[in-house]
XYZ file of C-alpha atoms in Angstrom:
722
model
C -11.302 9.122 12.154
C -14.035 10.899 13.999
C -14.321 10.055 17.655
C -17.309 7.925 18.484
C -19.931 9.206 20.940
C -19.281 7.857 24.384
C -21.811 5.402 25.719
C -22.208 3.214 28.741
C -20.999 -0.328 28.545
C -23.868 -1.541 30.681
C -26.016 -3.860 28.572
C -29.151 -2.581 30.310
C -28.644 1.134 30.876
C -27.656 3.847 28.391
C -28.875 6.836 30.378
C -25.380 7.821 31.457
C -24.120 8.614 27.957
C -21.847 11.628 27.762
C -19.926 13.311 24.976
C -16.195 13.112 25.608
C -12.929 12.364 23.897
C -12.303 8.600 23.920
C -8.651 9.178 24.665
C -9.146 11.250 27.842
C -9.074 9.650 31.305
C -12.231 11.408 32.451
C -14.120 10.959 29.211
C -13.509 7.327 28.512
C -16.968 6.813 27.168
C -17.425 3.927 29.581
C -19.247 4.139 32.866
C -17.006 3.108 35.770
C -17.594 2.808 39.503
C -14.688 3.147 41.885
C -16.765 2.005 44.848
C -17.814 -1.249 43.290
C -16.916 -4.044 45.690
C -18.563 -6.899 43.861
C -16.217 -9.831 43.380
C -14.756 -10.051 39.875
C -11.760 -11.722 38.309
C -8.603 -9.690 37.802
C -7.643 -10.989 34.381
C -9.201 -11.439 30.984
C -11.393 -14.469 30.230
C -9.221 -16.098 27.592
C -11.463 -19.135 27.470
C -14.800 -20.036 28.905
C -13.831 -23.248 30.643
C -10.928 -22.584 32.974
C -9.792 -18.978 32.834
C -12.042 -17.728 35.592
C -10.871 -20.452 37.941
C -7.819 -18.231 38.497
C -8.471 -14.700 39.698
C -5.036 -13.171 40.024
C -3.771 -10.757 37.421
C -0.286 -11.717 36.128
C 2.333 -9.894 38.150
C 4.402 -8.904 35.149
C 1.503 -6.908 33.718
C 1.198 -4.640 36.763
C 4.983 -4.401 36.947
C 5.035 -3.307 33.315
C 2.605 -0.528 34.132
C 4.683 0.594 37.116
C 7.935 0.640 35.133
C 6.363 2.475 32.211
C 4.820 5.052 34.496
C 8.025 5.645 36.418
C 10.351 6.135 33.470
C 7.970 7.696 30.964
C 7.327 10.455 33.432
C 11.002 11.332 33.324
C 11.023 11.457 29.524
C 7.903 13.514 29.052
C 8.156 15.856 31.992
C 4.486 15.284 32.716
C 2.858 13.934 35.834
C 1.858 10.347 35.330
C -1.693 9.577 36.500
C -2.350 6.532 38.601
C -3.844 4.278 35.974
C -3.777 0.994 37.864
C -7.054 -0.723 37.679
C -9.381 -0.406 40.636
C -9.040 -3.694 42.455
C -11.879 -5.333 44.240
C -11.424 -5.732 48.015
C -12.062 -9.400 47.609
C -11.360 -11.665 44.692
C -12.536 -14.789 46.465
C -15.385 -16.517 44.733
C -18.442 -16.588 47.048
C -19.168 -19.861 48.759
C -22.587 -20.054 47.166
C -21.152 -19.544 43.655
C -22.353 -22.499 41.589
C -19.713 -24.671 40.011
C -19.854 -28.093 38.418
C -18.212 -30.871 40.400
C -14.891 -32.188 39.178
C -15.061 -35.564 37.514
C -13.579 -38.398 39.501
C -10.406 -39.918 38.128
C -10.516 -43.473 36.868
C -9.136 -45.982 39.379
C -6.262 -46.681 37.044
C -4.980 -43.115 37.507
C -5.513 -42.200 41.158
C -5.095 -38.559 42.105
C -5.561 -37.227 38.571
C -8.609 -35.220 37.596
C -9.721 -35.733 34.008
C -11.127 -32.207 33.734
C -10.274 -28.979 35.501
C -12.959 -27.347 37.557
C -14.750 -24.718 35.476
C -16.916 -21.910 36.795
C -19.432 -20.186 34.533
C -18.926 -16.506 33.778
C -21.874 -14.257 34.469
C -22.777 -11.194 32.436
C -22.165 -9.003 35.481
C -18.627 -10.316 35.783
C -17.934 -9.614 32.117
C -19.331 -6.082 32.303
C -17.321 -5.266 35.420
C -14.160 -6.717 33.930
C -14.578 -4.753 30.684
C -15.141 -1.535 32.627
C -12.035 -2.239 34.658
C -9.943 -2.999 31.566
C -11.164 0.034 29.655
C -10.425 2.407 32.523
C -6.782 1.336 32.533
C -6.640 1.268 28.742
C -7.821 4.864 28.391
C -5.336 6.117 30.959
C -2.407 4.387 29.258
C -3.668 5.548 25.874
C -3.900 9.145 27.057
C -0.270 8.965 28.193
C 0.833 7.604 24.811
C -1.101 10.351 23.026
C 0.445 12.943 25.324
C 3.966 11.793 24.541
C 3.349 11.502 20.787
C 1.736 14.940 20.647
C 4.634 16.450 22.577
C 7.079 14.900 20.142
C 5.143 16.208 17.168
C 5.030 19.731 18.594
C 8.674 19.990 19.657
C 10.264 18.001 16.834
C 13.636 17.287 18.462
C 12.535 16.645 22.048
C 13.719 13.044 22.022
C 17.040 13.413 20.261
C 18.985 12.797 23.461
C 17.040 9.837 24.847
C 19.170 7.115 26.348
C 18.483 3.388 26.173
C 16.596 3.305 29.467
C 14.244 6.043 28.327
C 13.596 4.301 25.019
C 12.899 1.101 26.922
C 10.437 2.976 29.102
C 8.550 4.212 26.044
C 8.514 0.692 24.634
C 7.160 -0.565 27.965
C 4.428 2.073 27.952
C 3.235 1.118 24.472
C 3.574 -2.570 25.295
C 1.218 -2.018 28.215
C -1.291 -0.351 25.900
C -1.147 -3.327 23.534
C -1.766 -5.679 26.455
C -4.770 -3.634 27.514
C -6.182 -3.785 23.991
C -5.624 -7.526 23.927
C -7.479 -7.947 27.222
C -10.339 -5.756 26.016
C -10.691 -7.706 22.779
C -10.581 -11.111 24.424
C -13.071 -10.114 27.123
C -15.551 -8.330 24.868
C -15.516 -11.252 22.412
C -15.886 -13.878 25.146
C -18.252 -16.734 24.211
C -20.526 -15.750 27.094
C -20.690 -12.091 26.028
C -23.956 -10.668 24.783
C -24.243 -9.180 21.281
C -24.109 -5.669 22.753
C -20.787 -6.448 24.445
C -19.404 -7.975 21.257
C -20.226 -4.796 19.349
C -18.259 -2.585 21.735
C -14.920 -3.099 19.962
C -16.413 -1.914 16.687
C -18.448 0.853 18.310
C -15.365 2.371 19.943
C -13.111 1.575 16.923
C -10.717 -0.351 19.123
C -8.611 -1.961 16.338
C -8.053 1.468 14.804
C -7.107 3.000 18.155
C -4.762 0.121 18.879
C -2.972 0.646 15.558
C -2.912 4.428 15.680
C -1.972 5.109 19.299
C -0.401 1.803 20.303
C 1.715 1.061 17.236
C 1.820 3.471 14.304
C 2.622 6.791 15.948
C 5.340 5.209 18.085
C 6.844 3.485 15.042
C 6.983 6.836 13.277
C 8.707 8.330 16.317
C 11.277 5.528 16.248
C 11.721 5.823 12.484
C 12.492 9.531 12.688
C 15.331 8.766 15.117
C 17.036 6.057 13.125
C 19.712 4.757 13.254
C 19.997 5.413 16.997
C 16.591 3.844 17.650
C 17.046 0.899 15.284
C 17.434 -1.780 17.945
C 14.414 -0.563 19.902
C 12.339 -0.260 16.721
C 13.116 -3.843 15.729
C 12.226 -5.123 19.189
C 8.944 -3.207 19.215
C 8.001 -4.472 15.736
C 8.471 -8.055 16.918
C 6.417 -7.320 20.027
C 3.555 -5.686 18.112
C 3.645 -8.379 15.430
C 3.305 -11.223 17.937
C 0.482 -9.442 19.762
C -1.426 -8.708 16.535
C -0.896 -12.246 15.250
C -2.371 -13.535 18.500
C -5.417 -11.318 17.992
C -5.734 -12.585 14.411
C -6.114 -16.095 15.813
C -8.233 -15.258 18.859
C -10.527 -12.474 17.575
C -11.609 -13.459 14.050
C -14.332 -10.790 14.010
C -11.650 -8.264 12.981
C -9.519 -10.447 10.730
C -9.447 -7.786 8.017
C -7.961 -5.209 10.386
C -5.429 -7.618 11.905
C -4.261 -8.823 8.471
C -3.613 -5.286 7.262
C -1.844 -4.352 10.503
C 0.377 -7.423 10.181
C 1.159 -6.397 6.611
C 2.088 -2.891 7.775
C 4.318 -4.210 10.565
C 6.059 -6.565 8.148
C 6.594 -3.693 5.721
C 8.201 -1.600 8.485
C 10.527 -4.506 9.294
C 11.372 -4.910 5.608
C 12.054 -1.191 5.196
C 14.524 -0.853 8.093
C 16.599 -3.937 7.216
C 19.833 -2.835 5.542
C 22.335 -5.548 6.443
C 20.853 -8.906 5.437
C 19.179 -9.126 2.024
C 17.721 -12.534 2.857
C 15.969 -11.128 5.928
C 14.757 -8.185 3.881
C 13.299 -10.432 1.177
C 11.678 -12.650 3.801
C 9.827 -9.778 5.444
C 8.857 -8.406 2.046
C 7.220 -11.727 1.241
C 5.506 -11.855 4.632
C 4.095 -8.367 4.125
C 2.868 -9.215 0.633
C 1.183 -12.325 2.006
C -0.734 -10.415 4.693
C -1.844 -7.699 2.274
C -3.051 -10.409 -0.094
C -5.060 -11.994 2.724
C -6.596 -8.617 3.524
C -7.400 -7.820 -0.114
C -8.997 -11.238 -0.578
C -11.424 -10.394 2.213
C -11.987 -6.808 1.057
C -11.324 -6.792 -2.712
C -12.948 -3.403 -3.332
C -10.632 -1.390 -1.043
C -7.981 0.390 -3.087
C -5.643 1.058 -0.168
C -4.602 -2.606 -0.031
C -3.645 -2.688 -3.727
C -1.586 0.456 -3.141
C 0.433 -1.397 -0.491
C 0.876 -4.408 -2.783
C 2.100 -2.104 -5.542
C 4.852 -0.715 -3.318
C 6.066 -4.252 -2.599
C 5.968 -5.298 -6.274
C 9.147 -3.416 -7.257
C 11.126 -4.056 -9.481
C 8.332 -5.799 -11.432
C 6.968 -2.648 -13.072
C 4.046 -4.347 -14.852
C 2.754 -5.864 -11.611
C 3.348 -2.587 -9.816
C 1.360 -0.629 -12.403
C -1.382 -3.260 -12.294
C -1.860 -2.802 -8.536
C -1.665 0.987 -8.797
C -4.335 0.955 -11.524
C -6.592 -1.310 -9.459
C -6.107 0.941 -6.443
C -7.617 3.821 -8.437
C -10.385 1.930 -10.266
C -12.021 -0.167 -7.535
C -15.260 1.025 -5.883
C -13.318 2.428 -2.892
C -10.232 4.034 -4.501
C -7.204 5.220 -2.558
C -6.495 8.829 -3.497
C -2.878 8.779 -2.250
C -2.068 6.349 -5.048
C -1.938 9.305 -7.444
C 1.045 10.626 -5.510
C 2.703 7.246 -5.038
C 2.524 6.329 -8.709
C 4.465 9.488 -9.539
C 7.437 8.067 -7.611
C 7.451 5.379 -10.305
C 6.701 7.633 -13.279
C 8.822 10.709 -12.490
C 12.243 8.987 -12.800
C 11.105 7.373 -16.055
C 9.898 10.679 -17.500
C 13.132 12.357 -16.383
C 15.256 9.756 -18.145
C 16.717 8.216 -14.978
C 17.933 4.649 -15.740
C 15.944 1.911 -14.015
C 18.214 -0.893 -12.868
C 16.938 -4.438 -13.168
C 13.938 -3.481 -15.338
C 13.626 -4.929 -18.878
C 13.609 -2.252 -21.605
C 10.176 -3.338 -22.866
C 8.691 -2.724 -19.415
C 10.317 0.702 -19.368
C 8.738 1.545 -22.747
C 5.325 0.408 -21.482
C 5.700 2.467 -18.304
C 6.854 5.512 -20.282
C 3.749 5.432 -22.464
C 1.440 5.143 -19.453
C 3.376 7.809 -17.556
C 2.657 10.253 -20.380
C -0.999 9.183 -20.486
C -1.342 9.468 -16.701
C 0.307 12.869 -16.356
C -1.293 14.136 -19.609
C 2.100 15.520 -20.549
C 2.099 17.378 -23.896
C 4.940 15.300 -25.359
C 3.340 13.412 -28.222
C 6.689 12.823 -29.890
C 7.983 10.900 -26.914
C 4.705 8.967 -26.660
C 5.052 7.952 -30.311
C 8.627 6.779 -29.739
C 7.874 4.802 -26.561
C 4.822 3.155 -28.123
C 6.687 2.192 -31.295
C 9.565 0.615 -29.348
C 7.142 -1.245 -27.095
C 5.065 -2.674 -29.942
C 8.118 -3.732 -31.952
C 9.578 -5.597 -28.966
C 6.282 -7.143 -27.831
C 6.029 -10.190 -30.187
C 9.524 -11.415 -29.364
C 8.947 -10.767 -25.679
C 5.744 -12.838 -25.697
C 7.505 -15.688 -27.499
C 10.397 -15.749 -25.025
C 8.213 -15.615 -21.915
C 5.827 -18.298 -23.218
C 3.389 -19.296 -20.440
C 4.815 -16.688 -18.097
C 3.226 -13.977 -20.237
C -0.281 -15.267 -19.459
C -0.248 -13.510 -16.086
C 1.777 -10.560 -17.397
C -0.573 -10.196 -20.348
C -3.608 -10.139 -18.070
C -1.996 -7.425 -15.944
C -1.080 -5.476 -19.091
C -4.694 -5.614 -20.267
C -5.967 -4.433 -16.870
C -3.631 -1.422 -16.978
C -4.733 -0.567 -20.525
C -8.414 -0.806 -19.576
C -7.856 1.402 -16.532
C -6.117 3.887 -18.824
C -9.389 4.107 -20.777
C -11.005 5.107 -17.472
C -8.210 7.687 -17.152
C -7.071 5.900 -13.996
C -10.262 6.629 -12.082
C -10.593 10.294 -13.054
C -14.034 11.442 -11.890
C -14.485 13.428 -15.128
C -13.985 10.363 -17.326
C -17.002 9.726 -19.559
C -16.862 5.916 -19.285
C -16.584 6.071 -15.510
C -19.695 8.230 -15.355
C -21.562 5.633 -17.401
C -20.429 2.892 -15.030
C -21.685 4.912 -12.089
C -25.090 5.376 -13.682
C -25.367 1.667 -14.446
C -24.891 0.639 -10.819
C -21.230 -0.422 -10.928
C -20.483 2.630 -8.840
C -17.006 3.853 -8.070
C -16.539 6.213 -5.173
C -14.391 8.937 -6.696
C -14.032 10.758 -3.403
C -10.816 10.721 -1.440
C -10.190 7.642 0.633
C -6.889 8.847 1.959
C -6.805 7.698 5.556
C -3.735 6.281 7.235
C -2.965 2.596 7.096
C -5.466 0.567 9.099
C -7.299 3.710 10.197
C -10.278 3.031 7.980
C -10.514 -0.709 8.439
C -13.443 -0.521 10.826
C -15.198 2.234 8.914
C -14.954 0.154 5.741
C -16.456 -2.849 7.481
C -19.113 -1.040 9.494
C -21.270 -0.655 6.424
C -20.687 -4.247 5.386
C -18.691 -5.548 2.477
C -19.083 -3.632 -0.764
C -21.045 -5.839 -3.134
C -21.475 -4.719 -6.707
C -24.934 -5.210 -8.070
C -24.814 -7.848 -10.802
C -25.291 -6.327 -14.227
C -28.439 -7.060 -16.160
C -28.406 -8.856 -19.458
C -31.478 -6.911 -20.464
C -30.456 -3.759 -22.312
C -33.796 -2.141 -21.511
C -32.809 -1.932 -17.859
C -29.703 0.025 -18.769
C -31.395 2.159 -21.392
C -33.580 3.626 -18.686
C -30.570 4.709 -16.639
C -28.302 5.944 -19.435
C -29.033 8.330 -22.241
C -29.167 6.969 -25.767
C -25.859 6.465 -27.492
C -24.860 9.161 -29.975
C -24.740 8.543 -33.671
C -21.856 6.481 -35.054
C -20.929 9.378 -37.319
C -20.539 11.786 -34.445
C -17.969 10.951 -31.715
C -19.501 11.179 -28.240
C -18.676 13.990 -25.872
C -15.437 13.226 -24.031
C -13.956 11.066 -26.781
C -11.020 13.400 -27.378
C -9.823 12.907 -23.808
C -9.752 9.136 -24.398
C -8.208 9.217 -27.867
C -4.565 8.795 -26.799
C -5.293 5.965 -24.363
C -7.597 4.358 -26.906
C -4.966 4.437 -29.624
C -2.278 2.874 -27.434
C -4.668 0.141 -26.272
C -5.881 -0.671 -29.788
C -2.295 -0.877 -31.064
C -1.496 -3.371 -28.308
C -4.660 -5.324 -29.166
C -3.596 -5.541 -32.808
C -0.192 -6.980 -31.945
C -1.484 -9.525 -29.424
C -4.405 -10.672 -31.594
C -1.996 -11.126 -34.518
C 0.179 -13.635 -32.622
C -1.334 -16.633 -34.462
C -3.351 -17.891 -31.517
C -0.446 -18.394 -29.118
C -1.819 -19.705 -25.773
C 0.379 -17.210 -23.923
C -1.757 -14.383 -25.376
C -5.022 -15.752 -24.008
C -4.729 -14.049 -20.627
C -4.630 -10.658 -22.355
C -7.477 -11.560 -24.731
C -9.614 -12.826 -21.854
C -9.342 -9.565 -19.910
C -10.004 -7.428 -22.978
C -13.164 -9.413 -23.811
C -14.411 -9.005 -20.243
C -13.934 -5.258 -20.710
C -15.738 -5.212 -24.068
C -18.666 -7.252 -22.742
C -18.972 -4.934 -19.743
C -19.022 -1.902 -22.034
C -21.452 -3.597 -24.437
C -24.074 -3.582 -21.687
C -23.845 0.203 -21.535
C -25.373 1.677 -24.698
C -23.715 5.009 -24.025
C -20.289 3.360 -23.814
C -20.533 1.459 -27.084
C -19.881 4.522 -29.209
C -16.596 5.099 -27.359
C -15.182 1.673 -28.174
C -16.891 -0.143 -31.031
C -15.326 1.945 -33.811
C -11.769 1.352 -32.605
C -11.626 -2.317 -31.584
C -9.891 -4.719 -34.050
C -12.893 -6.997 -34.633
C -11.448 -8.798 -37.680
C -8.278 -9.848 -35.893
C -10.371 -10.959 -32.936
C -12.426 -13.304 -35.129
C -9.243 -14.776 -36.623
C -7.951 -15.570 -33.142
C -11.343 -16.950 -32.067
C -11.608 -19.293 -35.057
C -8.128 -20.660 -34.335
C -9.320 -21.474 -30.807
C -12.506 -23.032 -32.197
C -10.396 -25.538 -34.119
C -9.244 -27.079 -30.828
C -12.575 -26.804 -29.005
C -13.762 -30.156 -27.635
C -17.355 -29.254 -26.817
C -19.478 -26.508 -28.331
C -22.302 -26.829 -25.823
C -20.103 -25.318 -23.123
C -19.763 -22.197 -25.263
C -23.221 -21.780 -26.759
C -25.111 -21.148 -23.532
C -25.934 -18.209 -21.285
C -24.170 -19.633 -18.247
C -20.681 -21.014 -18.252
C -20.623 -24.436 -16.509
C -17.181 -24.854 -14.948
C -17.154 -28.656 -14.919
C -14.260 -30.967 -14.204
C -12.989 -33.206 -16.977
C -14.729 -36.332 -15.640
C -18.091 -34.574 -15.764
C -17.460 -33.325 -19.297
C -16.461 -36.730 -20.624
C -19.611 -38.301 -19.158
C -21.889 -35.794 -20.923
C -22.638 -36.590 -24.583
C -22.273 -33.647 -26.928
C -25.785 -34.092 -28.328
C -27.510 -34.176 -24.937
C -30.599 -31.906 -25.092
C -30.725 -28.891 -22.844
C -33.085 -29.240 -19.909
C -32.968 -25.673 -18.660
C -33.633 -22.257 -20.070
C -30.809 -20.196 -21.487
C -31.252 -17.520 -18.866
C -31.167 -19.758 -15.799
C -29.492 -22.725 -14.203
C -30.780 -25.120 -11.574
C -29.028 -25.408 -8.254
C -28.870 -28.533 -6.090
C -32.424 -27.938 -4.865
C -33.763 -27.917 -8.419
C -34.758 -24.263 -8.307
C -34.093 -22.313 -11.492
C -31.965 -19.285 -10.675
C -31.499 -16.355 -13.003
C -27.829 -15.521 -13.311
C -25.722 -13.458 -15.649
C -22.336 -14.996 -14.974
C -21.200 -18.590 -14.646
C -21.910 -20.507 -11.412
C -19.244 -20.969 -8.730
C -16.650 -23.718 -9.161
C -17.840 -27.070 -7.810
C -14.400 -28.287 -6.756
C -10.738 -27.390 -6.620
C -10.308 -28.953 -10.058
C -12.461 -26.161 -11.457
C -11.047 -23.061 -9.817
C -10.836 -19.389 -10.802
C -8.302 -18.587 -13.486
C -5.266 -16.445 -12.582
C -6.698 -13.499 -14.505
C -9.909 -13.786 -12.465
C -7.879 -12.674 -9.449
C -6.428 -9.811 -11.491
C -9.966 -8.707 -12.412
C -11.440 -9.169 -8.963
C -12.615 -5.949 -7.338
C -12.558 -3.790 -10.474
C -15.757 -1.826 -10.925
C -16.190 -2.907 -14.548
C -15.493 -6.610 -13.976
C -16.956 -7.509 -10.598
C -20.415 -8.293 -11.965
C -18.893 -10.974 -14.183
C -18.512 -13.267 -11.182
C -21.091 -14.483 -8.654
C -20.303 -13.722 -5.037
C -19.317 -17.318 -4.254
C -16.855 -17.588 -7.122
C -13.814 -16.748 -4.981
C -14.833 -18.693 -1.877
C -12.126 -21.204 -2.737
C -9.589 -18.621 -1.546
C -9.541 -20.144 1.937
C -8.284 -23.506 0.682
C -5.843 -22.252 -1.946
C -2.245 -21.229 -1.537
C -1.085 -18.049 -3.262
C 1.257 -19.979 -5.552
C -1.486 -22.481 -6.360
C -3.680 -19.740 -7.793
C -1.248 -18.827 -10.555
C 0.053 -22.304 -11.346
C -0.690 -22.970 -15.003
C -1.912 -26.393 -16.129
C -3.322 -27.954 -19.296
C -6.911 -28.121 -17.948
C -6.609 -24.447 -17.037
C -5.549 -23.592 -20.598
C -8.612 -25.435 -21.912
C -10.894 -23.622 -19.486
C -9.394 -20.288 -20.558
C -10.065 -21.009 -24.227
C -13.654 -21.955 -23.459
C -14.091 -18.819 -21.354
C -12.808 -16.616 -24.197
C -15.094 -18.295 -26.724
C -18.037 -17.992 -24.330
C -17.394 -14.266 -23.883
C -17.217 -13.854 -27.662
C -20.478 -15.793 -28.041
C -22.084 -13.433 -25.509
C -20.883 -10.457 -27.566
C -22.305 -12.054 -30.709
C -25.710 -12.249 -29.008
C -25.970 -8.477 -29.372
C -26.026 -9.017 -33.179
C -24.064 -5.833 -33.705
C -20.301 -6.451 -33.925
C -19.772 -10.213 -34.194
C -21.740 -12.909 -36.003
C -21.666 -16.526 -34.839
C -22.597 -19.334 -37.218
C -23.988 -22.108 -35.015
C -23.815 -24.584 -37.915
C -20.184 -24.031 -38.884
C -19.199 -22.928 -35.378
C -17.353 -19.906 -36.722
C -17.153 -16.242 -35.845
C -17.232 -13.417 -38.362
C -17.446 -9.626 -38.244
C -20.665 -7.755 -38.902
C -20.443 -5.734 -42.121
C -20.273 -2.235 -40.539
C -17.201 -3.225 -38.504
C -15.150 -5.357 -40.894
C -12.291 -2.868 -41.211
C -12.733 -1.132 -37.854
C -9.570 -0.981 -35.787
C -7.236 -2.290 -38.485
C -5.902 1.155 -39.378
C -5.920 2.429 -35.801
C -2.325 1.361 -35.388
C 0.105 4.231 -35.450
C 3.639 4.936 -34.406
C 5.424 2.610 -36.849
C 3.580 -0.552 -35.840
C 2.210 -1.303 -39.326
C 5.130 -3.416 -40.543
C 5.263 -5.801 -37.598
C 1.472 -6.250 -37.574
C 1.328 -6.898 -41.339
C 3.970 -9.625 -41.002
C 2.009 -11.238 -38.190
C -1.188 -11.006 -40.255
C 0.360 -12.914 -43.146
C 1.490 -15.725 -40.857
C -1.911 -15.818 -39.184
C -3.773 -16.015 -42.503
C -1.665 -19.005 -43.535
C -2.629 -20.811 -40.325
C -6.332 -20.112 -40.881
C -6.197 -21.311 -44.506
C -4.417 -24.517 -43.516
């Protein structure tokens, strides 16, 4: 991360700005005065009511600095600068300093004050305290950088460190963490001005805390395992407790703290070799923190990369997170290397312990598609084995395949984008339409880019337009149906595998466990339908006839057609649905809905859930953040995340199954509105295929899948006839 230009911390003056390295003692980027004798407190203002009534700095903090300086000098061979803070000659509060009188105790409790005496904190006090803290912070930071750089240059300098020397290094980095804590608490004090509050972001303090206070030292300890194991464990606990405290006390940087806590938990999980229970516990803790971070920044691919690493041995979930990491608006380029650690053993025929064979077949097919390996024979074999095992696998897993099916569909759709390849034709069309994906490298270290990602604000995808004319102006006209568009050959293998999977799933006689997969695939098709240039890539390969068979089976159990035949999808609870007669006339236009104020609001997607009873579906979380699906949801759709537990999100229920069916039928109705592929009969409430596409996709099943699909078709036709 580029160093920020140094500026004065004075809220009034910026004339003393100088260019300097933020890690150097003389170029701290903060104006300091060693001759300042104005009275100021010697500790951080942890709260506005009582903290400044005590003006002594805790003795253990200065002792920690002294110990770290004394012993770290012996380990590094470098002269340790005197980085104690400049103390004011007098810390006594002036006699004329205003303070509110203490409240008198009730007569019933003599000698007890009901409220501690509180002195207000002036802006001058805060500025002086921040300058004082930052001076010490930079000096400790420069020492940590010096030691880490020396270790990186010499390689084996610290091989012979004894316990006391390791403890000294831990003490030095502990002091730096304390300084960062003081800086954060003081700069975010309730009495601080907006300019003071912005200092932590301006000087990238969370990133510097992670990089110089935690990460580089953890790497030093890791390279000297097992000798440094005890010290590494102790330091992880120390850094974790300090970061967790900042997560509670400095919510302005919750995203950064959550990711740092996930990284620390992952380090603790990785070094645990003795107790499997402890290892699993820290793995779950790390996954939880990364989930919190990704919920707050769903378009950052780095977080999905971390979740993918923790998903082993669930290969489908792991591939789902890897695919999302590459296909969100801010992809993580290092994922392309990490995913090879999963694919290479599979391609080399190394047995995968604890992984079901069907998952191995699925991963083998995608490994060949990802690496573009010229082994079509092996792709045919893996695909055939996967498709033959899929119906029985879906039947055995029952409801558990709803989530797995949604993840499978996401991976297949990302394969059509060639896993975020910047040369992919569909990805280029998405970029032109406004659902932009940054295909540049976003390959910074963990937590290093947290502040940079947030400095520009959250990434919000522009909602797609339901008016094709808006898109036609941004994208060239689609090519003729008789002539495949440019770039189709590169998609042919991924397209064929995806269509074969579609044929098998859509032929499963309307099993509810298949609806998660169908839902995701319809979201993909509707997103592509809005892009005229993308239609030619997909419309001639999708199994439209099998889709209509599955849709009509769902229609048979539909309780209310008015929730399907409308532009917006009203996520209403059951009580609200039962109180609304089916024949109630519509009082709003198809292209708008009225909010609580009565104002008609144009919206493409369905409105946010009104209560916990009407919450996002599990596959909504799987789709969240993807460049081709984000415009399906309004920005407030996932606000319920703060009141939902992780397990509660994926808990399947009967109302949720009904909502999923209605969502699928609504998406199909939206596709039928294009009057191109599907036809919807509003009188019979049935779907059918437009004449040009009746047989499209039915023969796109290769690799020995014909027999199993034909058997499923016969069973499905009997259900429809009955």
